[in-house]
């Protein structure tokens, strides 16, 4: 059985279990190693923070010391929020459907960030580091066993919230920056529309939204024998049999996201896409259910939508 099929079968089975998130965490930690803070994962998070900050500097109004940020998808490691903290943001809120943070993972993330700074590598991702904020990081890392997760978050000006993003409890016009990284592709369209409606409500009139979307088949991250377009061959019904509630993939293409923004009257200031691989796309018999798009539109593998 192909690697991707094995993972699909296991995750599908896990999705029916009680405490499925705990079981999936064990599976990812000890089998697929998806929880590990690899160099690749760390680099991708640094890239995302750099890009969000660059878009904010380009379009945002408030200086970082007066700015507030909302991140969708906290994940295992608070890397993006920590870089926002180092950049000077006054308040950072990060939302997720579960609490994935732990003291060990916090410590590992902050240690890696400090190591990058001390080796002169962080300058490629962060234009300026607030010296006082850097000192806070050093204090946290120096005493990992004496601080709880909540205490570390408090020192980072980070509010890690478990919240339904379709029903935010923040007032209108609350945030200067709203961002996400590899999150939209895991949210089904109807839910994503409601999340975007809430984002439109809570972002300030002169605020910025920056969302990085991965349009590739995530099973290809594990299995090199399939292309990143493998999931486009399935009908809606057949994909529903393969897809799972643990790591769902909506299979939306770039024009679908653009159309959703247009329907919600969210203006796009800028978009930056990776064109993908037309030759790899040509090996897949794309199902009509995906939509009537050009090969170039179908092939887009990743992109930023900035509004």
Short mmCIF file of C-alpha atoms in Angstrom, two decimals:
data_model
loop_
_atom_site.label_atom_id
_atom_site.label_comp_id
_atom_site.label_asym_id
_atom_site.label_seq_id
_atom_site.Cartn_x
_atom_site.Cartn_y
_atom_site.Cartn_z
CA UNK A 1 0.00 0.00 0.00
CA UNK A 2 1.29 3.47 -0.88
CA UNK A 3 2.51 5.60 2.01
CA UNK A 4 -0.12 8.25 1.45
CA UNK A 5 -2.91 5.65 1.43
CA UNK A 6 -1.63 4.21 4.71
CA UNK A 7 -1.64 7.66 6.33
CA UNK A 8 -5.11 8.39 4.91
CA UNK A 9 -6.50 5.13 6.29
CA UNK A 10 -4.94 5.67 9.72
CA UNK A 11 -6.13 9.28 10.01
CA UNK A 12 -9.60 8.31 8.81
CA UNK A 13 -9.77 5.65 11.52
CA UNK A 14 -8.46 8.05 14.16
CA UNK A 15 -11.14 10.59 13.24
CA UNK A 16 -13.80 8.20 14.59
CA UNK A 17 -12.09 7.62 17.94
CA UNK A 18 -12.78 9.35 21.24
CA UNK A 19 -9.97 11.77 22.18
CA UNK A 20 -8.95 11.65 18.53
CA UNK A 21 -6.68 14.70 18.89
CA UNK A 22 -4.57 12.96 21.53
CA UNK A 23 -4.34 9.81 19.41
CA UNK A 24 -3.37 11.85 16.35
CA UNK A 25 -0.73 13.69 18.37
CA UNK A 26 0.80 10.36 19.33
CA UNK A 27 0.65 9.20 15.69
CA UNK A 28 2.34 12.35 14.40
CA UNK A 29 4.91 12.44 17.17
CA UNK A 30 6.07 8.83 17.05
CA UNK A 31 5.16 7.60 13.55
CA UNK A 32 5.12 10.40 10.97
CA UNK A 33 7.30 12.74 13.11
CA UNK A 34 5.02 15.59 12.09
CA UNK A 35 5.36 17.27 15.50
CA UNK A 36 9.15 17.61 15.32
CA UNK A 37 10.55 21.10 14.90
CA UNK A 38 12.65 20.24 11.86
CA UNK A 39 14.87 22.77 10.13
CA UNK A 40 12.34 22.83 7.29
CA UNK A 41 9.39 23.53 9.57
CA UNK A 42 11.32 26.14 11.53
CA UNK A 43 12.42 27.87 8.33
CA UNK A 44 8.90 27.92 6.92
CA UNK A 45 7.59 29.58 10.11
CA UNK A 46 10.36 32.17 9.99
CA UNK A 47 9.53 32.84 6.33
CA UNK A 48 5.88 33.34 7.21
CA UNK A 49 6.67 35.78 10.03
CA UNK A 50 9.04 37.72 7.78
CA UNK A 51 6.43 38.00 5.03
CA UNK A 52 3.56 38.98 7.34
CA UNK A 53 5.74 41.69 8.87
CA UNK A 54 6.82 42.91 5.44
CA UNK A 55 3.22 43.23 4.30
CA UNK A 56 2.35 45.01 7.53
CA UNK A 57 5.19 47.49 7.09
CA UNK A 58 3.99 48.09 3.54
CA UNK A 59 0.28 48.58 4.25
CA UNK A 60 -0.19 48.95 8.02
CA UNK A 61 -0.79 52.27 9.73
CA UNK A 62 0.04 51.85 13.43
CA UNK A 63 3.69 51.47 14.49
CA UNK A 64 4.42 48.00 15.93
CA UNK A 65 4.63 49.33 19.50
CA UNK A 66 0.96 50.31 19.22
CA UNK A 67 -0.17 47.43 17.01
CA UNK A 68 -2.24 44.36 17.82
CA UNK A 69 -2.14 41.08 15.95
CA UNK A 70 -4.43 38.08 15.57
CA UNK A 71 -3.07 34.76 14.32
CA UNK A 72 -5.30 31.89 13.20
CA UNK A 73 -3.75 28.51 13.91
CA UNK A 74 -1.39 28.50 16.89
CA UNK A 75 -0.04 25.05 16.16
CA UNK A 76 2.72 23.28 18.07
CA UNK A 77 5.29 26.06 18.26
CA UNK A 78 4.71 29.82 18.89
CA UNK A 79 7.28 30.97 16.33
CA UNK A 80 5.28 33.58 14.41
CA UNK A 81 3.85 35.17 17.61
CA UNK A 82 7.37 35.32 19.08
CA UNK A 83 8.72 37.19 16.08
CA UNK A 84 5.78 39.59 16.26
CA UNK A 85 6.69 40.10 19.92
CA UNK A 86 10.33 40.77 19.03
CA UNK A 87 9.18 43.23 16.37
CA UNK A 88 7.40 45.19 19.11
CA UNK A 89 3.70 44.32 18.75
CA UNK A 90 1.84 45.33 21.88
CA UNK A 91 -0.70 42.49 21.91
CA UNK A 92 -0.71 39.16 20.07
CA UNK A 93 -3.70 36.82 20.10
CA UNK A 94 -3.37 33.33 18.59
CA UNK A 95 -6.42 31.13 18.05
CA UNK A 96 -6.77 27.40 17.61
CA UNK A 97 -9.42 24.74 18.07
CA UNK A 98 -7.18 22.88 20.57
CA UNK A 99 -4.31 23.77 22.88
CA UNK A 100 -1.19 22.30 21.30
CA UNK A 101 1.38 24.29 23.29
CA UNK A 102 3.58 22.73 25.94
CA UNK A 103 6.42 24.05 28.06
CA UNK A 104 8.97 21.90 26.21
CA UNK A 105 7.79 23.04 22.77
CA UNK A 106 7.75 26.67 23.87
CA UNK A 107 11.30 26.32 25.18
CA UNK A 108 12.52 24.62 22.02
CA UNK A 109 11.01 27.31 19.76
CA UNK A 110 12.43 30.19 21.79
CA UNK A 111 15.84 28.51 22.03
CA UNK A 112 15.97 28.09 18.26
CA UNK A 113 14.98 31.73 17.72
CA UNK A 114 17.67 32.96 20.13
CA UNK A 115 20.26 30.75 18.46
CA UNK A 116 19.35 32.26 15.08
CA UNK A 117 19.69 35.74 16.54
CA UNK A 118 23.05 35.04 18.17
CA UNK A 119 24.42 33.59 14.94
CA UNK A 120 23.26 36.64 12.99
CA UNK A 121 20.68 34.66 11.02
CA UNK A 122 17.52 36.23 12.43
CA UNK A 123 18.29 39.51 10.65
CA UNK A 124 17.17 37.84 7.41
CA UNK A 125 13.67 37.51 8.87
CA UNK A 126 13.30 40.39 11.30
CA UNK A 127 14.20 43.92 10.26
CA UNK A 128 14.67 45.11 13.83
CA UNK A 129 14.62 43.33 17.18
CA UNK A 130 13.49 45.28 20.22
CA UNK A 131 16.39 44.89 22.73
CA UNK A 132 14.10 44.73 25.76
CA UNK A 133 12.01 42.01 24.12
CA UNK A 134 15.16 40.01 23.34
CA UNK A 135 16.15 40.20 27.00
CA UNK A 136 12.73 38.76 27.92
CA UNK A 137 13.36 35.77 25.66
CA UNK A 138 16.72 35.15 27.30
CA UNK A 139 15.12 35.25 30.73
CA UNK A 140 12.44 32.75 29.68
CA UNK A 141 14.94 30.32 28.17
CA UNK A 142 17.20 30.61 31.22
CA UNK A 143 14.42 29.39 33.52
CA UNK A 144 12.25 26.94 31.54
CA UNK A 145 11.38 24.72 34.52
CA UNK A 146 10.08 27.58 36.65
CA UNK A 147 7.58 29.03 34.20
CA UNK A 148 4.24 27.60 33.15
CA UNK A 149 2.92 27.78 29.59
CA UNK A 150 0.61 30.61 30.62
CA UNK A 151 3.46 32.54 32.26
CA UNK A 152 5.62 32.25 29.15
CA UNK A 153 2.73 33.45 26.98
CA UNK A 154 2.12 36.37 29.31
CA UNK A 155 5.74 37.49 28.99
CA UNK A 156 5.46 37.26 25.20
CA UNK A 157 2.30 39.43 25.24
CA UNK A 158 0.64 36.35 23.75
CA UNK A 159 -2.93 35.29 24.42
CA UNK A 160 -3.30 31.71 23.21
CA UNK A 161 -7.05 31.26 22.95
CA UNK A 162 -9.21 28.21 22.21
CA UNK A 163 -12.01 29.76 20.22
CA UNK A 164 -14.41 29.19 17.35
CA UNK A 165 -13.10 31.66 14.77
CA UNK A 166 -16.56 31.94 13.22
CA UNK A 167 -17.78 33.56 16.48
CA UNK A 168 -15.01 35.83 17.73
CA UNK A 169 -15.66 37.64 20.99
CA UNK A 170 -13.56 40.68 20.08
CA UNK A 171 -15.10 44.11 19.39
CA UNK A 172 -15.21 45.52 15.89
CA UNK A 173 -11.96 47.04 14.60
CA UNK A 174 -9.75 45.31 17.19
CA UNK A 175 -6.66 44.26 15.24
CA UNK A 176 -4.03 45.94 13.11
CA UNK A 177 -2.78 42.64 11.65
CA UNK A 178 -4.57 39.34 11.07
CA UNK A 179 -2.50 36.47 9.71
CA UNK A 180 -2.43 32.72 9.17
CA UNK A 181 0.02 30.15 7.86
CA UNK A 182 -1.00 26.92 6.11
CA UNK A 183 -4.42 27.08 7.77
CA UNK A 184 -7.04 28.07 5.20
CA UNK A 185 -6.56 24.87 3.18
CA UNK A 186 -7.74 22.82 6.18
CA UNK A 187 -11.04 24.70 6.52
CA UNK A 188 -14.11 23.81 4.48
CA UNK A 189 -15.55 26.63 2.35
CA UNK A 190 -18.71 27.42 4.34
CA UNK A 191 -16.75 27.64 7.58
CA UNK A 192 -13.97 29.66 5.96
CA UNK A 193 -16.49 32.21 4.66
CA UNK A 194 -17.78 32.74 8.18
CA UNK A 195 -14.25 33.11 9.53
CA UNK A 196 -13.43 35.69 6.89
CA UNK A 197 -16.62 37.59 7.74
CA UNK A 198 -15.44 37.78 11.33
CA UNK A 199 -11.95 38.82 10.25
CA UNK A 200 -13.44 41.59 8.15
CA UNK A 201 -15.35 42.75 11.25
CA UNK A 202 -12.46 42.73 13.74
CA UNK A 203 -9.67 44.08 11.51
CA UNK A 204 -9.22 47.84 11.77
CA UNK A 205 -10.16 49.96 8.75
CA UNK A 206 -6.47 50.69 8.18
CA UNK A 207 -5.41 47.17 9.23
CA UNK A 208 -3.84 44.37 7.21
CA UNK A 209 -4.77 40.75 6.61
CA UNK A 210 -2.01 38.43 5.39
CA UNK A 211 -2.77 34.75 4.79
CA UNK A 212 -0.40 32.12 3.42
CA UNK A 213 -2.20 29.20 1.80
CA UNK A 214 -0.75 25.82 0.80
CA UNK A 215 -2.82 24.41 -2.09
CA UNK A 216 -0.83 21.19 -2.41
CA UNK A 217 -1.95 17.69 -1.52
CA UNK A 218 -0.49 17.36 1.98
CA UNK A 219 -0.19 13.59 1.60
CA UNK A 220 2.57 14.33 -0.93
CA UNK A 221 4.62 15.82 1.92
CA UNK A 222 4.98 12.27 3.22
CA UNK A 223 4.92 10.25 0.01
CA UNK A 224 7.36 11.27 -2.77
CA UNK A 225 5.69 8.83 -5.17
CA UNK A 226 2.69 11.12 -5.66
CA UNK A 227 2.53 14.70 -6.90
CA UNK A 228 1.15 17.67 -5.02
CA UNK A 229 -1.86 17.49 -7.37
CA UNK A 230 -2.76 13.86 -6.57
CA UNK A 231 -5.96 14.73 -4.72
CA UNK A 232 -7.39 16.57 -7.74
CA UNK A 233 -8.22 13.25 -9.43
CA UNK A 234 -11.04 12.40 -7.02
CA UNK A 235 -14.70 13.28 -7.26
CA UNK A 236 -16.26 15.09 -4.30
CA UNK A 237 -17.85 11.84 -3.12
CA UNK A 238 -14.66 9.80 -3.38
CA UNK A 239 -12.56 12.50 -1.74
CA UNK A 240 -15.02 12.58 1.17
CA UNK A 241 -14.18 8.91 1.72
CA UNK A 242 -10.44 9.68 1.75
CA UNK A 243 -10.51 12.98 3.64
CA UNK A 244 -10.63 13.06 7.44
CA UNK A 245 -11.55 15.34 10.33
CA UNK A 246 -8.03 15.25 11.77
CA UNK A 247 -6.29 17.07 8.93
CA UNK A 248 -8.98 17.93 6.39
CA UNK A 249 -8.06 19.32 2.98
CA UNK A 250 -10.62 21.42 1.13
CA UNK A 251 -8.80 21.15 -2.27
CA UNK A 252 -9.79 24.74 -3.16
CA UNK A 253 -7.81 26.30 -6.00
CA UNK A 254 -6.54 29.86 -6.10
CA UNK A 255 -9.53 31.27 -8.06
CA UNK A 256 -11.83 29.80 -5.38
CA UNK A 257 -10.15 31.86 -2.66
CA UNK A 258 -10.16 34.98 -4.84
CA UNK A 259 -13.88 34.47 -5.54
CA UNK A 260 -14.58 34.07 -1.82
CA UNK A 261 -12.84 37.37 -1.07
CA UNK A 262 -14.83 39.08 -3.82
CA UNK A 263 -18.13 37.68 -2.53
CA UNK A 264 -17.34 38.97 0.95
CA UNK A 265 -16.23 42.36 -0.36
CA UNK A 266 -12.71 41.94 1.02
CA UNK A 267 -10.38 43.90 -1.27
CA UNK A 268 -7.10 42.19 -2.20
CA UNK A 269 -4.21 44.60 -1.99
CA UNK A 270 -1.63 42.12 -3.15
CA UNK A 271 -1.21 38.45 -3.99
CA UNK A 272 1.96 36.44 -4.49
CA UNK A 273 1.67 32.91 -5.84
CA UNK A 274 4.03 30.07 -6.66
CA UNK A 275 3.11 28.83 -10.12
CA UNK A 276 3.65 25.16 -9.30
CA UNK A 277 4.61 22.45 -11.78
CA UNK A 278 2.58 22.14 -14.98
CA UNK A 279 4.38 18.94 -15.98
CA UNK A 280 3.43 17.29 -12.67
CA UNK A 281 -0.14 18.51 -13.04
CA UNK A 282 -0.30 16.94 -16.51
CA UNK A 283 0.23 13.47 -14.97
CA UNK A 284 -3.03 13.78 -13.02
CA UNK A 285 -6.46 13.27 -14.54
CA UNK A 286 -8.19 16.22 -12.87
CA UNK A 287 -11.79 15.43 -11.99
CA UNK A 288 -14.47 17.81 -13.35
CA UNK A 289 -15.71 18.37 -9.78
CA UNK A 290 -12.61 20.49 -9.14
CA UNK A 291 -13.83 23.17 -11.52
CA UNK A 292 -13.22 24.52 -14.99
CA UNK A 293 -9.85 26.18 -14.50
CA UNK A 294 -6.85 26.63 -16.75
CA UNK A 295 -3.78 24.45 -16.07
CA UNK A 296 -1.97 27.55 -14.83
CA UNK A 297 -4.72 28.23 -12.28
CA UNK A 298 -4.84 24.60 -11.16
CA UNK A 299 -1.08 24.37 -10.81
CA UNK A 300 -0.66 27.19 -8.28
CA UNK A 301 0.84 25.46 -5.25
CA UNK A 302 1.11 28.22 -2.60
CA UNK A 303 0.23 31.86 -2.25
CA UNK A 304 -0.29 34.92 -0.10
CA UNK A 305 -3.54 36.85 -0.09
CA UNK A 306 -3.02 40.30 1.41
CA UNK A 307 -5.94 42.62 2.06
#
